[in-house]
Amino acid sequence: MVAWGTLIGPAFFLAFELRFPRKQLVEHITGLDMALYLGLDSSTQSLTALVLEVEHDEHGRSDEPPRKSLVFEHSISFDEHLPLYGTRNGVLPSEDPSVAVSSPLMWAEALDHMFEAIAVSGLDLSRLAAIAGSAQQHGSVYLSPRATGVMAGLVPSCPLVEQLGTRTIGNKDGPTESIFSRPVSPVWMDSSTIEECREITGAIGDAAQLAQLTGSRAFERFTGPQIRKFYKQDPEGWEATDRVHMVSSFMASLLAGAHAPLDPGDASGMNLMDLRTRDWSLKMLEATAPKLAAKLPPIVPSPTIVGTLAPYWRHRFGLPAAKIVAWSGDNPCSLVGTGLIREGQIAVSLGTSDTLFGPMSEPRIDRTGTGHVFGSPTGDYMGLTCLLNGSLAREQVRDAYSLDWKSFSEMLQATPPGNNDSMMFPWFEPEITPNVRTPGVRRVDLAAEDAARNVRAVVEAQMMALANHSRWMGVDVDVIHATGGAAVNTDILQVLADVFEAKVRRFKVANSACLGAALRAYHAEGTANGTGLSWKTVVDGIAVPVTESPIMPKQSSVKTYTRLRRRYAKLEPLAISGCSD
Ligand code: XUL
């Protein structure tokens, strides 16, 4: 693979040069300029790429919005394609269930492999205008002073991973050997910073004040508490850290060959940003760790061009000097990828985490302390509720009864809505919403050996928890835009429709975060060129629900769930304090 990658660089550079005149010919004949925009999504378990082709009518002959289509899609699974790192579902094994870390080097290696795949895609890459990305939120990457020089001088003939560090995990690389001052990155599934959350909250006043300032109370997975834990546990490592990036800005830095700034969408997931000024809150920085201000990248508006594709990528893979747009978090990108640009609209993403989110014109903070307000890529705000036990919980139930997704669905069809009052609290891992520190499944009137009822119970529990814990957003839900891997399953979406008493619409593109990234690239490039693209023009025709009829709530089930949601809410505190089976 290494030798192949080394050889392919010059060959594709030549191919790129040869293809260029053909592009000019097409434009000359048709008057159309077909630009390509690359969206990348570095999620918990995989790296995905989508290439969006947009047909600009240069002569303004048509009143139609620009035609958009997806011309490339590729995904790299960390567990499957990069087994050397030893991740399970994208996370490194840990004896402590509250610890969840991953390898930033693995994310970088995946990026290199992704560009290899893009280079041999057959696309006319000379038309690649801009690249933007989406990343799992909250995760942090710790870089040594060496990183700045290494990123600026990446050598095209040598694979990225060999220039950044060694693949040895758990071995603390010295700053002279690696660009990382900490070889692992805490990710959003980590819940090991209870103490640090308490300390930070105490320094600010109380949880409500902290939420007013940053959009969320102190959450274990948020970057600020994670930074504080690292500083306390490894003061030398902290001293050796020149820069702390989020996953999003780390990936953008690799592409630009220089430290990239953060966008407010992702920076608001740190407990460090003042939500209203969209800049670092000095109070929060002081409460978190010494010298933090000097180690953080700046925060810039979402549609900012942060650089151009570094020579490493251009020469190794035959690519043009495409613009690099500030990356954002997966949920802010999903907001764009599900076409949610106005308040009152809601999406549910059923991925590794299950999230419910929607745009907000003004920040309305959750007084119950479970939800978040983030910056939105559109310049407004977004509300979000996040369940950690999403697809992994569904998969645990599927695997416990040796099912596949087809039989999982059949069991949903065979069991009555409401499950005859059997209930599950599916906290396979420590849960974020509600805050559950001791993992373990809690069952109420539900026999563990009853496969069908357990299948229904896990899905009903997830949908009821999402509905109960997102009331703080104060949105009357009429239509839900469903996205994420599990959104292909009509039976799961029927439960969603019934619990929320709302129509559910599906999307052609399941990975809305990746689509959102590609659309952000298109929007930012338009903004930079002075075309002044509206968000409506950006999402029109592509981030739209499929035309098939929506999944409608069934009135008889709605009644059942209205009652059950109250019962679920009543039992939840008991389940939190109770033991698991
Ligand atoms: C949101 C959150 C998750 C991750 C998943 O706050 O923690 O949705 O972004 O990648």
XYZ file of C-alpha atoms and ligand atoms in Angstrom:
591
model
C 0.000 0.000 0.000
C 2.814 2.348 0.941
C 4.776 1.780 -2.272
C 1.604 2.049 -4.348
C 0.696 5.342 -2.690
C 4.170 6.688 -3.345
C 4.041 5.759 -7.008
C 0.565 6.979 -7.651
C 1.280 10.594 -6.688
C 3.237 11.717 -9.767
C 1.045 9.642 -12.109
C -2.077 11.431 -10.960
C -0.437 14.800 -10.991
C 0.220 14.194 -14.702
C -3.317 12.961 -15.249
C -4.619 16.117 -13.612
C -2.543 18.299 -15.950
C -3.828 16.372 -18.980
C -7.445 16.595 -17.928
C -7.446 20.330 -17.434
C -7.840 21.374 -21.117
C -10.853 19.041 -21.442
C -12.671 20.937 -18.689
C -12.174 24.231 -20.535
C -13.649 22.662 -23.684
C -16.797 21.520 -21.848
C -17.288 24.981 -20.418
C -16.812 26.591 -23.806
C -19.464 24.453 -25.469
C -22.125 24.468 -22.748
C -21.505 27.681 -20.842
C -21.769 25.590 -17.682
C -19.160 25.410 -14.985
C -19.428 22.180 -13.055
C -17.564 22.515 -9.793
C -16.909 19.730 -7.315
C -17.158 20.104 -3.528
C -15.768 17.475 -1.188
C -17.429 16.782 2.163
C -15.665 14.568 4.698
C -17.138 13.140 7.888
C -14.729 11.879 10.553
C -17.204 10.114 12.821
C -16.754 7.784 15.785
C -16.528 4.628 13.712
C -15.546 5.700 10.201
C -14.400 8.347 7.761
C -16.802 9.042 4.895
C -16.450 11.226 1.799
C -19.102 12.599 -0.537
C -18.380 14.634 -3.651
C -21.059 17.099 -4.676
C -21.202 18.327 -8.248
C -22.846 21.700 -8.783
C -23.693 22.956 -12.223
C -23.386 26.742 -12.289
C -25.075 28.524 -15.140
C -22.387 31.079 -15.837
C -24.434 33.071 -18.334
C -27.457 33.213 -16.026
C -29.705 31.711 -18.744
C -31.783 29.770 -16.291
C -33.915 30.818 -13.293
C -33.611 27.329 -11.874
C -31.437 26.827 -8.782
C -28.054 25.265 -9.659
C -28.363 21.504 -10.321
C -26.587 19.396 -7.717
C -25.733 15.731 -7.650
C -23.552 13.388 -5.650
C -20.888 11.828 -7.849
C -18.737 9.946 -5.336
C -19.167 8.255 -1.978
C -16.674 6.198 -0.020
C -16.362 5.084 3.582
C -13.469 3.719 5.632
C -14.331 1.814 8.815
C -11.700 2.267 11.521
C -12.147 -1.210 13.085
C -12.253 -3.013 9.760
C -9.813 -1.115 7.540
C -7.299 0.060 10.146
C -7.182 -2.965 12.485
C -3.643 -2.199 13.614
C -4.969 0.419 16.011
C -7.163 -2.129 17.791
C -10.296 0.014 18.126
C -13.729 -1.420 18.870
C -16.478 0.662 17.313
C -13.819 3.339 16.808
C -12.786 3.491 20.474
C -9.677 1.983 22.126
C -10.403 -0.733 24.702
C -10.385 0.433 28.323
C -10.949 -1.380 31.604
C -12.676 1.675 33.007
C -16.149 1.964 31.393
C -16.094 5.722 31.902
C -12.972 6.182 29.732
C -13.348 6.453 25.935
C -10.296 7.456 23.921
C -9.251 6.956 20.332
C -6.178 7.485 18.157
C -5.715 10.798 16.309
C -3.043 9.109 14.181
C -5.675 6.621 12.998
C -7.947 9.482 11.915
C -5.010 10.982 9.974
C -4.191 7.653 8.337
C -7.825 7.246 7.318
C -7.655 10.673 5.651
C -4.636 9.558 3.637
C -6.445 6.375 2.521
C -9.511 8.402 1.635
C -7.528 10.630 -0.722
C -6.038 7.521 -2.362
C -9.600 6.393 -3.099
C -10.585 9.844 -4.373
C -7.517 9.972 -6.627
C -8.528 6.745 -8.416
C -12.237 7.613 -8.563
C -12.105 8.719 -12.200
C -13.552 12.125 -11.300
C -12.167 15.176 -13.053
C -10.505 16.411 -9.887
C -9.252 19.592 -11.529
C -12.798 20.851 -10.847
C -12.465 20.381 -7.089
C -13.198 23.860 -5.742
C -13.479 23.445 -1.968
C -13.326 20.912 0.851
C -15.169 21.079 4.182
C -15.595 18.544 6.946
C -17.704 17.304 9.775
C -16.300 15.524 12.824
C -17.512 13.779 15.949
C -17.991 16.566 18.469
C -16.129 17.253 21.728
C -13.023 15.074 21.061
C -9.645 16.772 21.505
C -6.192 16.359 19.946
C -3.037 17.458 21.784
C -0.124 18.601 19.601
C 3.515 19.260 20.446
C 5.395 22.333 19.135
C 6.841 20.032 16.463
C 3.430 19.767 14.765
C 3.568 23.231 13.194
C 6.731 22.501 11.195
C 5.758 18.939 10.308
C 2.344 19.948 8.970
C 3.854 22.789 6.937
C 6.547 20.578 5.407
C 4.769 17.287 4.722
C 6.687 15.389 2.064
C 4.451 14.077 -0.762
C 6.524 10.940 -1.364
C 6.048 9.600 2.174
C 2.715 8.441 3.696
C 1.200 10.906 6.148
C 1.204 8.523 9.099
C 4.979 8.014 8.896
C 5.527 11.752 9.149
C 3.186 12.388 12.064
C 4.164 9.716 14.579
C 4.327 6.011 15.319
C 1.372 3.680 15.442
C 2.225 2.451 18.963
C -0.716 3.201 21.196
C -0.505 3.501 24.968
C 3.173 4.395 24.699
C 3.629 8.065 25.453
C 5.548 9.403 22.471
C 8.074 12.105 23.321
C 7.539 15.398 21.536
C 10.657 14.841 19.453
C 9.269 11.708 17.771
C 5.679 12.581 17.169
C 3.518 15.608 16.553
C 1.304 14.503 19.450
C 1.985 15.512 23.052
C -0.679 12.949 23.971
C -0.990 9.878 21.733
C -4.680 9.368 22.470
C -7.706 11.640 22.154
C -10.654 11.565 24.551
C -13.885 11.290 22.539
C -17.530 12.173 23.136
C -18.292 8.808 24.764
C -15.940 9.538 27.679
C -17.620 10.214 31.019
C -14.565 10.197 33.291
C -14.470 13.906 34.204
C -17.146 14.200 36.910
C -14.636 15.760 39.284
C -13.447 18.318 36.701
C -17.049 19.256 35.825
C -17.659 19.932 39.516
C -14.511 22.054 39.818
C -15.240 24.112 36.698
C -18.870 24.658 37.744
C -17.725 25.713 41.221
C -15.310 28.251 39.765
C -18.040 29.840 37.615
C -20.857 29.770 40.188
C -23.453 27.143 39.409
C -24.627 24.927 36.556
C -27.275 27.406 35.416
C -24.748 30.250 35.122
C -22.372 28.035 33.185
C -25.165 27.007 30.814
C -26.181 30.650 30.294
C -22.624 31.512 29.334
C -21.625 28.523 27.167
C -24.965 26.988 26.083
C -24.567 23.846 28.222
C -23.850 23.033 31.861
C -20.517 21.257 32.361
C -20.716 17.890 30.617
C -18.181 15.088 31.129
C -17.543 14.608 27.413
C -17.120 18.319 26.630
C -13.612 19.404 25.703
C -13.010 21.833 28.606
C -13.440 19.247 31.399
C -11.371 16.787 29.327
C -8.564 19.336 28.976
C -8.668 19.977 32.729
C -8.370 16.246 33.445
C -5.306 15.959 31.193
C -3.673 18.999 32.769
C -4.261 17.558 36.274
C -3.201 13.995 35.484
C -0.223 14.786 33.286
C 1.128 18.297 33.998
C 4.255 17.549 31.978
C 2.208 16.428 29.000
C 0.169 19.622 29.349
C 3.355 21.705 29.442
C 4.567 19.890 26.289
C 1.277 20.703 24.523
C 1.576 23.586 22.111
C -1.934 23.372 20.626
C -5.230 21.720 21.541
C -7.446 21.026 18.557
C -10.870 19.502 18.292
C -11.179 16.565 15.884
C -12.661 18.986 13.356
C -9.863 21.581 13.435
C -7.182 18.859 13.597
C -8.401 17.310 10.339
C -8.688 20.741 8.683
C -5.112 21.528 9.845
C -3.776 18.387 8.169
C -5.428 19.367 4.891
C -4.270 22.996 5.024
C -0.782 22.153 6.313
C -1.189 24.734 9.082
C -3.158 25.125 12.321
C -6.778 25.691 11.343
C -9.285 27.702 13.418
C -12.489 26.337 14.922
C -16.028 27.176 13.892
C -18.610 28.233 16.528
C -20.719 25.103 15.857
C -18.022 22.810 17.199
C -16.391 25.280 19.628
C -19.722 25.560 21.481
C -19.299 21.880 22.445
C -16.298 22.679 24.639
C -17.727 24.537 27.685
C -15.183 27.223 26.771
C -16.908 29.512 24.272
C -19.135 32.458 25.136
C -22.205 31.515 23.143
C -23.233 35.101 22.442
C -19.885 36.614 21.435
C -18.748 33.397 19.668
C -15.310 33.887 21.175
C -13.395 32.235 24.021
C -14.727 33.119 27.473
C -11.714 34.144 29.553
C -13.601 33.119 32.684
C -14.066 29.607 31.323
C -10.465 29.319 30.137
C -9.201 30.345 33.585
C -11.499 27.847 35.299
C -10.222 25.050 33.045
C -6.418 25.006 32.780
C -3.443 27.391 32.975
C -2.056 28.866 29.741
C -5.069 27.519 27.843
C -5.676 30.714 25.832
C -2.285 30.352 24.116
C -2.936 26.721 23.194
C -6.346 27.120 21.525
C -6.981 27.988 17.868
C -9.099 31.080 17.182
C -12.838 30.794 16.499
C -13.968 32.055 13.081
C -17.383 32.205 11.363
C -18.400 28.837 9.866
C -18.060 29.802 6.176
C -14.409 30.851 6.573
C -11.798 29.650 4.081
C -8.955 28.596 6.364
C -6.370 27.852 3.671
C -5.745 25.909 0.501
C -5.012 22.221 0.086
C -1.390 21.720 1.179
C 1.269 20.617 -1.373
C 1.365 17.130 0.220
C -2.189 16.354 -0.967
C -1.840 18.161 -4.287
C 1.338 16.451 -5.400
C 0.687 13.036 -3.880
C -2.847 12.704 -5.260
C -2.897 15.068 -8.257
C -5.321 17.587 -6.804
C -5.750 21.322 -7.385
C -5.270 24.034 -4.742
C -8.831 23.631 -3.488
C -10.063 25.922 -0.727
C -10.213 24.414 2.762
C -13.284 25.534 4.684
C -13.415 25.490 8.508
C -14.654 22.079 9.624
C -17.560 21.784 12.071
C -19.170 19.201 14.340
C -21.282 16.385 12.940
C -24.527 17.691 14.435
C -24.119 21.275 13.115
C -23.257 19.784 9.699
C -26.286 17.478 9.886
C -28.473 20.520 10.429
C -27.437 21.744 6.962
C -27.503 18.208 5.474
C -31.138 17.767 6.534
C -32.055 21.164 5.089
C -32.973 22.678 8.479
C -32.378 26.368 8.045
C -35.409 27.802 9.859
C -36.646 27.625 13.458
C -39.519 25.178 14.046
C -37.937 22.350 12.057
C -36.547 19.260 13.793
C -34.305 16.380 12.759
C -33.573 13.110 14.510
C -30.284 11.454 13.669
C -30.097 7.748 14.483
C -26.370 7.074 14.408
C -23.779 5.950 16.955
C -25.488 8.532 19.172
C -29.182 9.321 18.716
C -29.630 13.073 18.554
C -32.572 15.419 18.135
C -31.784 18.914 16.925
C -33.267 21.979 15.337
C -32.384 25.564 14.452
C -32.979 28.368 16.993
C -32.941 32.075 16.166
C -32.182 33.017 19.800
C -30.383 30.861 22.360
C -32.980 29.318 24.703
C -31.019 27.470 27.372
C -32.289 24.187 28.825
C -33.149 24.724 32.498
C -33.283 20.967 33.128
C -29.569 20.738 32.302
C -29.804 17.894 29.788
C -29.802 19.717 26.438
C -27.332 21.942 24.618
C -27.372 25.102 22.566
C -24.646 25.222 19.927
C -23.764 27.753 17.244
C -25.261 26.800 13.899
C -23.300 26.952 10.612
C -25.976 29.325 9.321
C -24.905 31.930 11.905
C -27.855 31.302 14.252
C -28.105 28.723 17.025
C -29.204 25.116 17.309
C -30.707 23.131 20.169
C -29.639 19.519 20.667
C -30.410 16.552 22.879
C -28.003 13.621 22.686
C -28.508 9.983 23.736
C -25.271 8.027 23.912
C -26.923 4.605 23.712
C -28.033 4.893 20.075
C -27.000 2.409 17.402
C -24.665 0.528 19.743
C -27.623 -0.278 22.034
C -29.754 -1.426 19.084
C -26.845 -3.573 17.908
C -26.342 -5.046 21.408
C -29.979 -6.181 21.449
C -29.770 -7.453 17.868
C -26.638 -9.472 18.670
C -27.843 -10.742 22.057
C -30.644 -12.618 20.266
C -28.564 -13.502 17.162
C -30.792 -11.432 14.878
C -30.126 -9.511 11.691
C -31.818 -6.205 10.834
C -34.547 -8.018 8.885
C -35.570 -10.190 11.839
C -35.173 -7.161 14.153
C -37.794 -5.408 12.009
C -40.053 -8.461 11.931
C -40.023 -8.495 15.726
C -40.992 -4.828 15.812
C -43.908 -5.646 13.511
C -44.959 -8.648 15.602
C -45.146 -6.768 18.920
C -47.836 -4.231 19.883
C -47.005 -0.525 20.311
C -46.583 0.007 24.044
C -45.160 -3.524 24.439
C -47.907 -4.419 26.944
C -46.194 -2.025 29.363
C -42.842 -3.847 29.271
C -40.045 -1.302 29.426
C -36.311 -1.045 29.125
C -33.775 1.580 30.133
C -31.081 0.637 27.569
C -28.005 1.992 29.288
C -25.463 -0.460 27.901
C -22.857 2.312 28.294
C -22.914 5.248 30.778
C -25.690 7.491 29.437
C -25.590 11.235 28.713
C -29.365 11.866 28.651
C -30.334 11.369 31.408
C -27.047 11.351 33.258
C -26.400 7.680 34.162
C -22.967 6.888 35.540
C -23.393 3.192 36.305
C -24.031 1.413 33.035
C -26.350 -1.584 32.780
C -29.702 -2.382 31.214
C -32.697 -1.931 33.483
C -35.841 -3.916 32.571
C -39.380 -3.336 33.895
C -41.894 -6.190 33.463
C -39.657 -7.533 30.715
C -38.093 -10.996 30.638
C -34.495 -10.869 29.399
C -35.050 -13.999 27.295
C -37.999 -12.526 25.334
C -36.243 -11.415 22.129
C -39.213 -9.726 20.442
C -40.210 -7.663 23.459
C -36.614 -6.597 24.071
C -36.345 -5.414 20.472
C -39.450 -3.267 20.833
C -38.402 -2.105 24.292
C -35.020 -0.732 23.172
C -36.532 1.276 20.294
C -39.475 2.585 22.347
C -37.124 3.596 25.174
C -34.870 5.569 22.823
C -37.767 7.419 21.204
C -39.515 8.181 24.522
C -36.250 9.438 26.062
C -35.628 11.679 23.038
C -39.175 13.063 23.216
C -39.203 13.607 26.992
C -35.775 15.200 27.128
C -36.237 17.576 24.200
C -39.358 19.330 25.510
C -37.084 22.151 26.739
C -36.601 23.289 23.115
C -40.235 24.379 23.090
C -40.785 23.344 19.479
C -44.168 22.013 18.383
C -43.060 19.076 16.310
C -45.165 18.466 13.245
C -42.599 16.970 10.863
C -39.371 15.194 11.756
C -36.501 14.862 9.288
C -34.958 11.445 9.967
C -31.333 10.736 9.165
C -28.458 8.448 10.194
C -27.907 4.744 9.519
C -31.049 3.476 11.308
C -33.285 5.872 9.361
C -33.453 3.272 6.581
C -35.607 1.138 8.902
C -39.302 1.986 8.433
C -40.360 0.071 11.549
C -38.033 2.096 13.772
C -39.297 5.302 12.140
C -42.914 4.230 12.788
C -42.157 4.193 16.533
C -40.546 7.635 16.159
C -43.675 8.977 14.387
C -46.030 7.470 16.985
C -44.093 8.643 20.047
C -43.772 12.236 18.742
C -47.175 12.292 17.014
C -45.405 13.737 13.970
C -44.904 12.878 10.310
C -41.457 11.447 9.644
C -39.673 12.173 6.403
C -36.610 10.347 5.194
C -33.662 11.594 3.166
C -32.014 10.168 0.093
C -28.595 10.744 1.666
C -28.411 8.882 4.973
C -25.142 10.551 6.023
C -26.509 14.061 6.471
C -23.376 15.182 8.349
C -21.202 14.412 5.329
C -23.690 15.965 2.908
C -23.853 19.009 5.196
C -20.063 19.285 5.010
C -20.100 19.197 1.186
C -22.886 21.812 1.131
C -20.930 23.996 3.555
C -17.959 23.810 1.167
C -20.236 24.995 -1.658
C -21.706 27.789 0.475
C -18.325 29.009 1.793
C -16.793 29.074 -1.668
C -19.775 31.057 -2.956
C -19.470 33.460 -0.021
C -15.727 33.895 -0.677
C -16.354 34.570 -4.380
C -18.944 37.188 -3.539
C -21.781 35.163 -5.145
C -23.764 35.574 -1.914
C -25.427 32.167 -1.995
C -28.476 31.936 0.275
C -28.765 28.847 2.466
C -31.992 28.067 0.653
C -30.170 27.921 -2.679
C -27.486 25.774 -1.065
C -29.820 23.085 0.293
C -32.480 23.245 -2.476
C -32.924 20.051 -4.454
C -30.478 17.938 -2.440
C -30.907 18.262 1.350
C -34.593 17.561 0.932
C -36.786 14.669 2.037
C -37.517 11.945 -0.496
C -40.782 12.429 -2.350
C -42.343 9.167 -1.090
C -45.161 9.724 1.395
C -44.030 10.420 4.953
C -44.448 7.885 7.726
C -47.645 8.965 9.481
C -48.337 8.618 13.208
C -51.049 6.055 13.989
C -53.638 7.587 16.296
C -54.186 4.435 18.394
C -50.419 4.206 19.082
C -50.139 7.934 19.821
C -52.608 7.465 22.714
C -50.617 4.555 24.084
C -47.345 6.494 23.975
C -48.814 9.611 25.586
C -49.520 7.450 28.637
C -46.279 5.475 28.439
C -44.104 8.585 28.146
C -45.456 9.724 31.514
C -44.727 6.298 33.017
C -41.233 6.294 31.492
C -40.518 9.724 32.994
C -41.771 8.557 36.402
C -39.683 5.390 36.409
C -36.525 6.980 34.990
C -35.156 8.411 38.291
C -35.776 5.057 39.987
C -33.961 3.282 37.162
C -31.021 5.690 37.461
C -30.569 4.916 41.148
C -31.558 1.265 40.775
C -29.366 -1.620 39.806
C -29.010 -3.262 36.436
C -30.080 -6.787 35.689
C -23.269 15.542 20.542
C -22.488 14.297 20.729
C -22.535 13.239 19.684
C -21.292 13.247 18.842
C -21.288 12.031 17.938
O -23.189 16.395 21.623
O -21.812 14.114 21.704
O -23.674 13.372 18.877
O -21.177 14.438 18.130
O -20.320 12.076 16.983
